PDB file of C-alpha atoms in Angstrom:
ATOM      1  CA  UNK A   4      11.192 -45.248 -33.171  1.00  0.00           C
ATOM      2  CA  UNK A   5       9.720 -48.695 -33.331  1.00  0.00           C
ATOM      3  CA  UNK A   6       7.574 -47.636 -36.166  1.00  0.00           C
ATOM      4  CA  UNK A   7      11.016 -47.412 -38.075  1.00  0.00           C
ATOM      5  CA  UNK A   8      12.933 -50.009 -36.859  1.00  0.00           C
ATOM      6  CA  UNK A   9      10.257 -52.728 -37.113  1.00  0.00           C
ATOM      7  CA  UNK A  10       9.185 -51.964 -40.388  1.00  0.00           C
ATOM      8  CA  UNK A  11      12.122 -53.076 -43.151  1.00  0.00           C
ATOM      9  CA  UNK A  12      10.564 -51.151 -45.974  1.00  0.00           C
ATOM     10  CA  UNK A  13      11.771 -48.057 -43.801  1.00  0.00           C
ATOM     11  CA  UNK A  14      15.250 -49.204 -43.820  1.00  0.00           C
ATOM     12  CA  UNK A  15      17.972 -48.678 -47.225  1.00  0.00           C
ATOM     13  CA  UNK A  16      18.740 -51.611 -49.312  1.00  0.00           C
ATOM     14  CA  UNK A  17      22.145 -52.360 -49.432  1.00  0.00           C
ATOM     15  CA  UNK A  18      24.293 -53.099 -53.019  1.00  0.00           C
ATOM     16  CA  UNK A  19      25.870 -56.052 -51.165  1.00  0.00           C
ATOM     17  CA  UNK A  20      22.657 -58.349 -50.518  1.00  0.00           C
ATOM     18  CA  UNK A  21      23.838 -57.634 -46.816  1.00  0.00           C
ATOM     19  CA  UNK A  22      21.017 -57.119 -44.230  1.00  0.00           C
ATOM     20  CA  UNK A  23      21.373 -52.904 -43.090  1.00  0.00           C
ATOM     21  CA  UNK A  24      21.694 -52.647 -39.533  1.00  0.00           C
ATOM     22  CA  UNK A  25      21.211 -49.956 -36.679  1.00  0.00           C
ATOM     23  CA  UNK A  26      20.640 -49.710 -33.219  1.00  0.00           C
ATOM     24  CA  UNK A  27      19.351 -46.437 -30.740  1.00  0.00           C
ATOM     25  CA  UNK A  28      19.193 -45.245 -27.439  1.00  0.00           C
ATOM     26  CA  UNK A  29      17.217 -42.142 -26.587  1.00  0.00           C
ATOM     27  CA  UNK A  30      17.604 -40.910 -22.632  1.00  0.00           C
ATOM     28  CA  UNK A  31      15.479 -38.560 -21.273  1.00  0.00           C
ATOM     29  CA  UNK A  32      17.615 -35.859 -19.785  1.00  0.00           C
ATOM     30  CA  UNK A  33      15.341 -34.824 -16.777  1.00  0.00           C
ATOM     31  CA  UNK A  34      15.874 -38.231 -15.168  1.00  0.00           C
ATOM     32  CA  UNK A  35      18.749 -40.447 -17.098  1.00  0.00           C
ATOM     33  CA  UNK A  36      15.824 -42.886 -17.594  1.00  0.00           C
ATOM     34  CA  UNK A  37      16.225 -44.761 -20.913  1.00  0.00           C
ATOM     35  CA  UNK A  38      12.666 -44.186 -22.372  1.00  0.00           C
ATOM     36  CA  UNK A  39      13.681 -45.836 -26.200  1.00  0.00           C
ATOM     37  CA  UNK A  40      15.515 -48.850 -27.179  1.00  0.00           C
ATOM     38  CA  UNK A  41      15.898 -50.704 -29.988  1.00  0.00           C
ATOM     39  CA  UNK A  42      18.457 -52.900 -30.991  1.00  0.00           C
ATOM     40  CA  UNK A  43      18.262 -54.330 -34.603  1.00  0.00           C
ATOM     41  CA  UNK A  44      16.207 -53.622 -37.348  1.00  0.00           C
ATOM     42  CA  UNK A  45      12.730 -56.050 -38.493  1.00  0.00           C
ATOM     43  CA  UNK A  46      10.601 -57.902 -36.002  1.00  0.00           C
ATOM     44  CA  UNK A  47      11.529 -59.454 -33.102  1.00  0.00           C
ATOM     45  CA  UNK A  48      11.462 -63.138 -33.379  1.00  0.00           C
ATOM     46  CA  UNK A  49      12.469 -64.455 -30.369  1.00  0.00           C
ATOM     47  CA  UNK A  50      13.429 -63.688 -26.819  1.00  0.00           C
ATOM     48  CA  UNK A  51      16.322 -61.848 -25.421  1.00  0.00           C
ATOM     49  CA  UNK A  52      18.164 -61.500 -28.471  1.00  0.00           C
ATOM     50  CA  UNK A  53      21.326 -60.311 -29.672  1.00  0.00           C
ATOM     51  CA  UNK A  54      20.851 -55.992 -28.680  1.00  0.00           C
ATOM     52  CA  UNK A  55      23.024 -54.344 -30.734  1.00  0.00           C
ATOM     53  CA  UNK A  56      22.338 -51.640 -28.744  1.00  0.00           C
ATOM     54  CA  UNK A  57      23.627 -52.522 -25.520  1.00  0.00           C
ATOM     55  CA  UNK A  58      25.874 -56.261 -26.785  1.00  0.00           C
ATOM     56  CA  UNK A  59      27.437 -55.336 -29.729  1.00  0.00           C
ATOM     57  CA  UNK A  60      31.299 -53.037 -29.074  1.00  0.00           C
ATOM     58  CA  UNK A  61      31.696 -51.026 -31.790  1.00  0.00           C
ATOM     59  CA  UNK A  62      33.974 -48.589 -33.348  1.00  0.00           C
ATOM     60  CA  UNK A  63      33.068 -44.670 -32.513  1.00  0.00           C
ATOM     61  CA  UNK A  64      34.643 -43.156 -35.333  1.00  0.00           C
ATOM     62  CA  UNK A  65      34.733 -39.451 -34.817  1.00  0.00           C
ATOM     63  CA  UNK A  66      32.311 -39.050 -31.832  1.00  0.00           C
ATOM     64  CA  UNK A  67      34.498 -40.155 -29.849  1.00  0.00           C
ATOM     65  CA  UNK A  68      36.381 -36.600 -30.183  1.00  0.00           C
ATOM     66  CA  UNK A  69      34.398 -34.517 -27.740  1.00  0.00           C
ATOM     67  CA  UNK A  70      34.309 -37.598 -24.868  1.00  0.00           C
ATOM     68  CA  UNK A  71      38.521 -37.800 -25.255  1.00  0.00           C
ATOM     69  CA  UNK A  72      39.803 -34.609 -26.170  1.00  0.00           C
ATOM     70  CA  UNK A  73      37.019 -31.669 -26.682  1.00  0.00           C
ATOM     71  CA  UNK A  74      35.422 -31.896 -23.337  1.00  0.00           C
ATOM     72  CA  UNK A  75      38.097 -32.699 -21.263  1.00  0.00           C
ATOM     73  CA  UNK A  76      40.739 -30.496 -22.769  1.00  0.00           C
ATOM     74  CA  UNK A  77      37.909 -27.707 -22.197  1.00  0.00           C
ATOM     75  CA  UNK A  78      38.252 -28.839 -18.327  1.00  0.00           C
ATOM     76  CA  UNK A  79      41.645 -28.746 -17.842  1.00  0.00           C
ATOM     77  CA  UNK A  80      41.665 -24.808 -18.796  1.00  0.00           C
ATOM     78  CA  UNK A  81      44.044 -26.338 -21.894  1.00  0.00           C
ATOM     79  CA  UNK A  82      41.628 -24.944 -24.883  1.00  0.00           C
ATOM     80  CA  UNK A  83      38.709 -22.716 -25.431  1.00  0.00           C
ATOM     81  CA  UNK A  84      36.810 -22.908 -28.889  1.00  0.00           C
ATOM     82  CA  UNK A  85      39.155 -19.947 -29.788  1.00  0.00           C
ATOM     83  CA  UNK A  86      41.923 -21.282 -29.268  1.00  0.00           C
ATOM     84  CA  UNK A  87      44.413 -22.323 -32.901  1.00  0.00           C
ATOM     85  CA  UNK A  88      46.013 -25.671 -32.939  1.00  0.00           C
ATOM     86  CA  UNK A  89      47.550 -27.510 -36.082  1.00  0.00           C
ATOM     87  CA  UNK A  90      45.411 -28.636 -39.335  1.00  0.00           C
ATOM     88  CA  UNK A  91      49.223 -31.115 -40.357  1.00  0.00           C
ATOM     89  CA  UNK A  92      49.913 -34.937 -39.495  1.00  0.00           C
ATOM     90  CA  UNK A  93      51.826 -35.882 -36.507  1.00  0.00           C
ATOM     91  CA  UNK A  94      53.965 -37.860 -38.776  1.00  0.00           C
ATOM     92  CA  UNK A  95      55.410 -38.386 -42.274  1.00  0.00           C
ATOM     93  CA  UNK A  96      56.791 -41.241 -41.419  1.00  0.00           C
ATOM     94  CA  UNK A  97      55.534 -43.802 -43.805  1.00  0.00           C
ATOM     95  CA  UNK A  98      52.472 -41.430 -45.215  1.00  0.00           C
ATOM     96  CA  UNK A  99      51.049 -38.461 -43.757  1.00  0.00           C
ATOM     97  CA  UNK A 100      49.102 -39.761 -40.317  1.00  0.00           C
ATOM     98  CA  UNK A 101      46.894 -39.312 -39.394  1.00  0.00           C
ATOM     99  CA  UNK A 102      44.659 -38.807 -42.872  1.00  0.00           C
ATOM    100  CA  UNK A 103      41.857 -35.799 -42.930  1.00  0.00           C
ATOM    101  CA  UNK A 104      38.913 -36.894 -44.503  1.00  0.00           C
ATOM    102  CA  UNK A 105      39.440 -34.524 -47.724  1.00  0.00           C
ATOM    103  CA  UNK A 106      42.871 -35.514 -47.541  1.00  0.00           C
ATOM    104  CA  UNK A 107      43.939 -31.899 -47.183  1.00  0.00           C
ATOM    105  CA  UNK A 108      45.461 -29.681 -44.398  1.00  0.00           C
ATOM    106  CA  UNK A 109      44.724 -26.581 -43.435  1.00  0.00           C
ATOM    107  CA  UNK A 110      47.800 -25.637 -41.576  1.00  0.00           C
ATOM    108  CA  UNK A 111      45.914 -24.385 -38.191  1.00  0.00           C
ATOM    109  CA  UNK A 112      42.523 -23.842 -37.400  1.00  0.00           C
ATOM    110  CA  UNK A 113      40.607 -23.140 -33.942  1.00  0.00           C
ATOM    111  CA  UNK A 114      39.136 -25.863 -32.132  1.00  0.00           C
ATOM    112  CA  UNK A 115      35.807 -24.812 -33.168  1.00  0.00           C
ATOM    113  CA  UNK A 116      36.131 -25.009 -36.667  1.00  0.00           C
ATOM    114  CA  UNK A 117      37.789 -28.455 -35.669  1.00  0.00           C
ATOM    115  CA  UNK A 118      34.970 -29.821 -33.992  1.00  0.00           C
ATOM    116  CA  UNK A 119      32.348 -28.269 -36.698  1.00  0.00           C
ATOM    117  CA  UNK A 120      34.538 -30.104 -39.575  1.00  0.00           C
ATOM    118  CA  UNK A 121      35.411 -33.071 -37.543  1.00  0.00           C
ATOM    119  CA  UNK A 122      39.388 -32.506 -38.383  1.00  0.00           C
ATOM    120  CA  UNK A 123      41.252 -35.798 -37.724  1.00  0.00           C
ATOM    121  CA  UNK A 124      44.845 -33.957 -37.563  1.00  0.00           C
ATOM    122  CA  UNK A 125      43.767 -31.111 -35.364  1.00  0.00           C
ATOM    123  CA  UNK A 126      42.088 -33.476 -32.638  1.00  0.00           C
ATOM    124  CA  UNK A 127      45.705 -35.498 -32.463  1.00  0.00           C
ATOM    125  CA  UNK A 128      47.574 -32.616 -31.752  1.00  0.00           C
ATOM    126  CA  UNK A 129      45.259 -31.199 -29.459  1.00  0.00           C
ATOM    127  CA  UNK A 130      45.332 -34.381 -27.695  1.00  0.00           C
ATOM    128  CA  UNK A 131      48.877 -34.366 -27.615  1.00  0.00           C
ATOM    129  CA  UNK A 132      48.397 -30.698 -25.949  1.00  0.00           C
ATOM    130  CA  UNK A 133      45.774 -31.979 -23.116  1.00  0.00           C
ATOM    131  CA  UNK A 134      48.144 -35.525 -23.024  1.00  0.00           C
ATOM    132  CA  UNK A 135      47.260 -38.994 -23.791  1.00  0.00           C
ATOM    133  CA  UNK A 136      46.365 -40.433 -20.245  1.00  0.00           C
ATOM    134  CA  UNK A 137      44.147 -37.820 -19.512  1.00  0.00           C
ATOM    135  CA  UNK A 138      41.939 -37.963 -22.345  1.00  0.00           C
ATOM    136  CA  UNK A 139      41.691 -41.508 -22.023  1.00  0.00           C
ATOM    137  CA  UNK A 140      40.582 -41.335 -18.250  1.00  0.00           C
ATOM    138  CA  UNK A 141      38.358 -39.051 -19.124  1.00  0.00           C
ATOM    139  CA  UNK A 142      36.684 -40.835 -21.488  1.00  0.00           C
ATOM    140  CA  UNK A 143      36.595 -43.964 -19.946  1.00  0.00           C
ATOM    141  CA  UNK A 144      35.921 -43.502 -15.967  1.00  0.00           C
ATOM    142  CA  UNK A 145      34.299 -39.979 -16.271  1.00  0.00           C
ATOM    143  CA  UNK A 146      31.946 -40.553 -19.423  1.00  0.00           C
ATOM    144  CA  UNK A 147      31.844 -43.995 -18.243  1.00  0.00           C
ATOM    145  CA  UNK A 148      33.034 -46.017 -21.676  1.00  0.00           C
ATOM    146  CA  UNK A 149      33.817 -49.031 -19.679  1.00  0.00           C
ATOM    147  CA  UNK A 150      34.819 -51.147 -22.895  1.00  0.00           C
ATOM    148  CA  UNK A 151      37.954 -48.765 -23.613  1.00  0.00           C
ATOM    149  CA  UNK A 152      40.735 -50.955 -23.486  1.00  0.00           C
ATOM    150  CA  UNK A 153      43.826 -50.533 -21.021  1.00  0.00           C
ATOM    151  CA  UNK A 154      45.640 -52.919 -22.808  1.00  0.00           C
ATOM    152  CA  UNK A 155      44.907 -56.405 -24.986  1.00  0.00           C
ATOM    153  CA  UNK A 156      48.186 -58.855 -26.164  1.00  0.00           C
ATOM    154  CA  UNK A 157      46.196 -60.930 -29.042  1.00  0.00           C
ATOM    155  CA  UNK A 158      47.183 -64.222 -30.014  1.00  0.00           C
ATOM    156  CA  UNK A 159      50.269 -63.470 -32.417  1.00  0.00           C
ATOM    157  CA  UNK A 160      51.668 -61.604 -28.901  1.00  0.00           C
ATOM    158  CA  UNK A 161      50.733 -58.221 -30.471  1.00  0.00           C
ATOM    159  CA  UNK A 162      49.665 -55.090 -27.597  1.00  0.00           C
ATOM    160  CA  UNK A 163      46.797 -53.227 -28.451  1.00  0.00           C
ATOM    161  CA  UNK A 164      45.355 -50.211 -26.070  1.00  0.00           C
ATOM    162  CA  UNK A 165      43.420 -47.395 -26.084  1.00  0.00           C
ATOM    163  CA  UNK A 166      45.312 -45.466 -24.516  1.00  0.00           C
ATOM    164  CA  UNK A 167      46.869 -44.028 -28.073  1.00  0.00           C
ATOM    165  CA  UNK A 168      45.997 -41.740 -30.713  1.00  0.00           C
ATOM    166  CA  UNK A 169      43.774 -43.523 -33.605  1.00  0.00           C
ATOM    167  CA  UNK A 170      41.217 -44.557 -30.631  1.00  0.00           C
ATOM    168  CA  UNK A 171      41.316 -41.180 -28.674  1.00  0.00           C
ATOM    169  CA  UNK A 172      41.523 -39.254 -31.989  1.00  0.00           C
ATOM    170  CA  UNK A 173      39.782 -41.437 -34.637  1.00  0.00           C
ATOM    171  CA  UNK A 174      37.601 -43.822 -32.814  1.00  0.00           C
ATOM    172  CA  UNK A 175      39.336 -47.196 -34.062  1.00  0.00           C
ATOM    173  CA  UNK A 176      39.200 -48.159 -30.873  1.00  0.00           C
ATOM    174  CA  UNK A 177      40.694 -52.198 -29.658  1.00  0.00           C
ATOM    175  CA  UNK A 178      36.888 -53.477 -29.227  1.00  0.00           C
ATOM    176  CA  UNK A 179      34.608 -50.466 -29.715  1.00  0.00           C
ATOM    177  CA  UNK A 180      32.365 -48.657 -27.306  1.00  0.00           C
ATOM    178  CA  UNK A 181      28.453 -49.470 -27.048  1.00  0.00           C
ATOM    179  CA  UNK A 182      25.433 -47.455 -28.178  1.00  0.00           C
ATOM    180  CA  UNK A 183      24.097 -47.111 -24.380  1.00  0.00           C
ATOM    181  CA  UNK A 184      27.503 -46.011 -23.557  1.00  0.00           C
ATOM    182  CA  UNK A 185      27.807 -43.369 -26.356  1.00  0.00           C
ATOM    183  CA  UNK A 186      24.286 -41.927 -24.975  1.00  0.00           C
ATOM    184  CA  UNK A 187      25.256 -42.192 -21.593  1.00  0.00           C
ATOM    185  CA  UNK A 188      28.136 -40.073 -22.324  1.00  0.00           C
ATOM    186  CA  UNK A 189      26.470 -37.261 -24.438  1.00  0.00           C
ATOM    187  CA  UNK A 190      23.547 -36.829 -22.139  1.00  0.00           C
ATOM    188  CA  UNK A 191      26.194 -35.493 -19.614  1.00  0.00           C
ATOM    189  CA  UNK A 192      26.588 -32.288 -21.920  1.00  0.00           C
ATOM    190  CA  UNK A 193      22.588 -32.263 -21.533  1.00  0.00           C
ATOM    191  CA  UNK A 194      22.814 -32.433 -17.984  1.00  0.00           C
ATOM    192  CA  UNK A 195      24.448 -29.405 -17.172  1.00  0.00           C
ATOM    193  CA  UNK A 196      28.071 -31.620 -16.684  1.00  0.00           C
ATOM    194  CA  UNK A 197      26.787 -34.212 -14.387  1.00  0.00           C
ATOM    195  CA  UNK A 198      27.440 -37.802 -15.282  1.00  0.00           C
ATOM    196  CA  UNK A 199      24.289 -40.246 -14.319  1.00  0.00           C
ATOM    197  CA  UNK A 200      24.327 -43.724 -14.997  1.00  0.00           C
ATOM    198  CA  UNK A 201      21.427 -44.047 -17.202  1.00  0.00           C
ATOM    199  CA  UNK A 202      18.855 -47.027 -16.601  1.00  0.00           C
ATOM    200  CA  UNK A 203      15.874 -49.022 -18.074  1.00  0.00           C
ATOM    201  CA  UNK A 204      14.162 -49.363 -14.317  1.00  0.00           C
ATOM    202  CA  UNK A 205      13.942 -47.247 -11.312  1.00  0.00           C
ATOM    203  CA  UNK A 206      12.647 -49.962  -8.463  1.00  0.00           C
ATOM    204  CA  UNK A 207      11.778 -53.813  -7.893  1.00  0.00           C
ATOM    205  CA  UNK A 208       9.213 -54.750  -5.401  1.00  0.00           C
ATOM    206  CA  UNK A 209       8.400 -58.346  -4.538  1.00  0.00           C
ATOM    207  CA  UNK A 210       4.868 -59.854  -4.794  1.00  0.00           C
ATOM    208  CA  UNK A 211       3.858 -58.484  -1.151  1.00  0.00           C
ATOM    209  CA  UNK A 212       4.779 -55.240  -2.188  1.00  0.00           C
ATOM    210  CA  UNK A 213       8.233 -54.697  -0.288  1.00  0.00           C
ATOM    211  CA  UNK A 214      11.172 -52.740  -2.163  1.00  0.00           C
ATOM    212  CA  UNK A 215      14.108 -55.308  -2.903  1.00  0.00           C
ATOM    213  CA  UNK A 216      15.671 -53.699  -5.474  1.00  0.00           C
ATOM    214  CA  UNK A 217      16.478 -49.356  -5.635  1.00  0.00           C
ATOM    215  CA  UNK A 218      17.848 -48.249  -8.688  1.00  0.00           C
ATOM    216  CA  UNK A 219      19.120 -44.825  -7.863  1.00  0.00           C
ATOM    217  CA  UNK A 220      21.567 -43.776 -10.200  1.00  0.00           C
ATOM    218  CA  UNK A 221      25.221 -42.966  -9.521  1.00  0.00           C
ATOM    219  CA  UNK A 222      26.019 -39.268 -10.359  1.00  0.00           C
ATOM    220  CA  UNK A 223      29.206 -37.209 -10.596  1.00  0.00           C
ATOM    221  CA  UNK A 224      29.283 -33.468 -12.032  1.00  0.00           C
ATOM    222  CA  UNK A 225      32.425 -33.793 -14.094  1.00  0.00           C
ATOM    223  CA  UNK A 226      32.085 -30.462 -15.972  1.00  0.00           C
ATOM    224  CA  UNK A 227      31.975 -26.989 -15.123  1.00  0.00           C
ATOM    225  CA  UNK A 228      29.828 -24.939 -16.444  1.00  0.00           C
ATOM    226  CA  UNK A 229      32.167 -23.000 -18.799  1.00  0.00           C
ATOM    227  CA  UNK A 230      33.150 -26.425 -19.822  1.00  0.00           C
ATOM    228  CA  UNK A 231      29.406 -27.923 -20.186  1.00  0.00           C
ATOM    229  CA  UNK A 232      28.707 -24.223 -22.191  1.00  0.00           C
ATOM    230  CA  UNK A 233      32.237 -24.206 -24.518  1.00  0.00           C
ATOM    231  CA  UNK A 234      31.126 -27.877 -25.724  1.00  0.00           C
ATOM    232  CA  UNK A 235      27.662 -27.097 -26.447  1.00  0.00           C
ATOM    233  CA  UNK A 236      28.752 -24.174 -28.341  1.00  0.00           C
ATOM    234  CA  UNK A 237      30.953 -26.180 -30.731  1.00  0.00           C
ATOM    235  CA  UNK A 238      28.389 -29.173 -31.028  1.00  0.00           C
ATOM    236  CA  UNK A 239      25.001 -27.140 -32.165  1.00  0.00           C
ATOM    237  CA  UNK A 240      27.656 -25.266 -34.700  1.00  0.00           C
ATOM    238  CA  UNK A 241      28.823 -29.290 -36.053  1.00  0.00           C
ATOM    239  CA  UNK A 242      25.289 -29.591 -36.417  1.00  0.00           C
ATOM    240  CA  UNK A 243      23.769 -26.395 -38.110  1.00  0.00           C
ATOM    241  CA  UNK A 244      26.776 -25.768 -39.917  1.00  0.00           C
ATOM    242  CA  UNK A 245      28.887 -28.997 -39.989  1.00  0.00           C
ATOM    243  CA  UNK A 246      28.949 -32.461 -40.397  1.00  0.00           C
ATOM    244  CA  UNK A 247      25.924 -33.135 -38.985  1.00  0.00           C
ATOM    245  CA  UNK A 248      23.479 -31.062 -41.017  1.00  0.00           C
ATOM    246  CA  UNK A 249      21.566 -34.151 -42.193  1.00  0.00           C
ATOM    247  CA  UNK A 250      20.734 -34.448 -38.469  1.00  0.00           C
ATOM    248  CA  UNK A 251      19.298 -30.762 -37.773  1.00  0.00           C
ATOM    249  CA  UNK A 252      15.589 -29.603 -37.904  1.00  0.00           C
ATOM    250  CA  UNK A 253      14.405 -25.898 -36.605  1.00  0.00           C
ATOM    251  CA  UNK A 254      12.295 -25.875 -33.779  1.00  0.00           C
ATOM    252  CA  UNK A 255      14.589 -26.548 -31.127  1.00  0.00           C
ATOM    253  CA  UNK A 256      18.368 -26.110 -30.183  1.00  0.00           C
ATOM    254  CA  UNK A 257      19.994 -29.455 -31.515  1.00  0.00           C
ATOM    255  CA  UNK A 258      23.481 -30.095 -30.830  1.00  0.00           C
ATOM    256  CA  UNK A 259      25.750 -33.707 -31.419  1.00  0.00           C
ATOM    257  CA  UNK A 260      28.896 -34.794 -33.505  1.00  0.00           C
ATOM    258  CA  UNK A 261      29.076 -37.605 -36.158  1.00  0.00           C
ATOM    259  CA  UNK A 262      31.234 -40.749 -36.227  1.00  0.00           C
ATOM    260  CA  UNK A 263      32.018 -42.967 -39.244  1.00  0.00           C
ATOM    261  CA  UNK A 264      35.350 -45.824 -39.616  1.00  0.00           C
ATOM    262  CA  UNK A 265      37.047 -46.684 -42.427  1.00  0.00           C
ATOM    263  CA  UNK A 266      35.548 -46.812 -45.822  1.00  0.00           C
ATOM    264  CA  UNK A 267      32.007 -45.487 -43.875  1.00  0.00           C
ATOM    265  CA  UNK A 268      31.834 -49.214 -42.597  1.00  0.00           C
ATOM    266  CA  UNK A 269      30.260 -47.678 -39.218  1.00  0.00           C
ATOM    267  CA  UNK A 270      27.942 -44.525 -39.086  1.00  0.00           C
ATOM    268  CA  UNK A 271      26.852 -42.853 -35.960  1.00  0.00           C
ATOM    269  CA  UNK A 272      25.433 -39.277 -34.611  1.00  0.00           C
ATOM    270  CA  UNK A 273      25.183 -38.863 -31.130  1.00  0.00           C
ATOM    271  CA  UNK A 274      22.922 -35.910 -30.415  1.00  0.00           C
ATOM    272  CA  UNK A 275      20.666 -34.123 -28.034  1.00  0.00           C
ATOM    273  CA  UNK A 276      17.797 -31.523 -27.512  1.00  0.00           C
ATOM    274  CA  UNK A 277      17.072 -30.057 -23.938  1.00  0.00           C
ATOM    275  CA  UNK A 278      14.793 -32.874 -23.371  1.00  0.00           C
ATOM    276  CA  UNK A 279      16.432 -36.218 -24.750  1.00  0.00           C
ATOM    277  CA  UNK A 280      19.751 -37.758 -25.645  1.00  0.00           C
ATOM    278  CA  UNK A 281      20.273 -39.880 -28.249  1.00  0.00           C
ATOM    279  CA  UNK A 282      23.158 -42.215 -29.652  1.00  0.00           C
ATOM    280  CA  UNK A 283      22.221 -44.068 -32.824  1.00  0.00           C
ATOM    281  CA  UNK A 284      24.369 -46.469 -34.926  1.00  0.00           C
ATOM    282  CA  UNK A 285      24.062 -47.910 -38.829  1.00  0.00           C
ATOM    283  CA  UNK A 286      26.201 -50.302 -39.827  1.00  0.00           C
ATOM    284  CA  UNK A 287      26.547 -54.568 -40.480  1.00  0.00           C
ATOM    285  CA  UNK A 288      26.960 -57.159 -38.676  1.00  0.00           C
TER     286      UNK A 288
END
């Protein structure tokens, strides 16, 4: 990983003159431990710098879907991969919203060709099936995306939450969501449905040798295994057959969902193996 990100020759010009940037997180699944890092592109040239990995809040785009709507909707007994929902906008009201990517609509499709196609339309209505609130709780105190945001009044007196349909649905979220989060969150579909607070150290001892710090993480299984098994289904098929094909390789079952904002201004895949997790994100500053 370091081999890439130090080394700017291994990162893509950009037309605009702009510096490319990315960050990534890999976790190992076995023990929540973060064992990769890195959280700008070039050399390091000073200390405790700006870590776009674990600073910057950025919009999640589409891979937000199976942390809102997909996973918990699979909980709540509401969907199965089989089950139809609409491929049409919520509204007319001013323009078709919300917008598909290929600006077409399907009328219905299952979930599972959904997910695999990352359908904007077909993840609002199915969050309107498994209701707002409790995809947004989900999201943010299950998967643990602490920067989603209850509510924000900017300074023109204007509300802005999260608890709504372009951040549940589309990822344009008030503030954005972090890279450690995002990995965080996917390793949990890894992990057999248990939530664990990932972490870069497991103990502290003082200079005598005494324990003053124990970093055992917090854990909460938050999936059954139906669910866990139903979400892994969907995400090695958006993978191998979807919108993350650029991401697969044979060898080993890969499964993770892609993310990208308006006009591609953000790009993410959040993906894992049986043995790590990883979140990664390309983008400028």
């Amino acid at each position: 990983m370091d081999k890439i990100y130090t080394n700017l020759k291994q990162i893509p010009d950009a037309r605009g003159g702009q510096q490319l940037q990315s960050a990534i997180v890999v976790i190992d699944n076995s023990t929540g431990d973060i064992v990769g890092m890195a959280g700008g592109v070039g050399k390091k040239t000073g200390f405790d710098e700006w870590n776009r990995a674990t600073d910057a809040m950025l919009q999640s785009g589409s891979c937000i879907k199976p942390l809102s709507i997909y996973a918990p909707g699979f909980e709540q007994g509401t969907i199965t991969p089989a089950t139809v929902v609409k491929d049409l906008p919520l509204t007319y009201k001013g323009g078709a919203w919300p917008k598909n990517d290929s600006r077409s609509y399907s009328y219905s499709r299952t979930i599972l060709s959904a997910i695999v196609s990352s359908v904007n339309a077909s993840a609002a209505h199915t969050l309107e099936k498994i209701g707002l609130n409790y995809g947004y709780e989900f999201a943010k105190y299950k998967f643990g995306l602490s920067t989603l945001e209850d509510e924000y009044v900017d300074s023109n007196g204007t509300v802005h939450t999260d608890n709504a349909y372009a951040p549940l649905a589309m990822g344009a979220q008030t503030w954005g969501v972090t890279v450690r989060d995002m990995a965080g969150a996917f390793a949990t579909f890894a992990n057999k449905g248990v939530y664990r607070e990932d972490r870069t150290f497991t103990k502290g001892y003082d200079s005598d040798g005494n324990l003053v710090i124990d970093n055992t993480q917090d854990q909460e299984q938050i999936l059954s295994r139906k669910s866990v098994d139903y979400i892994n289904y969907c995400l090695v098929r958006a993978t191998r057959n979807g919108t993350g094909t650029n991401a697969y390789f044979s060898g080993t079952q890969l499964a993770g969902k892609t993310g990208s904002t308006a006009d591609f201004k953000d790009r993410w895949y959040c993906g894992y193996t049986g043995y790590y997790t990883a979140a990664v994100w390309t983008g400028f500053d």
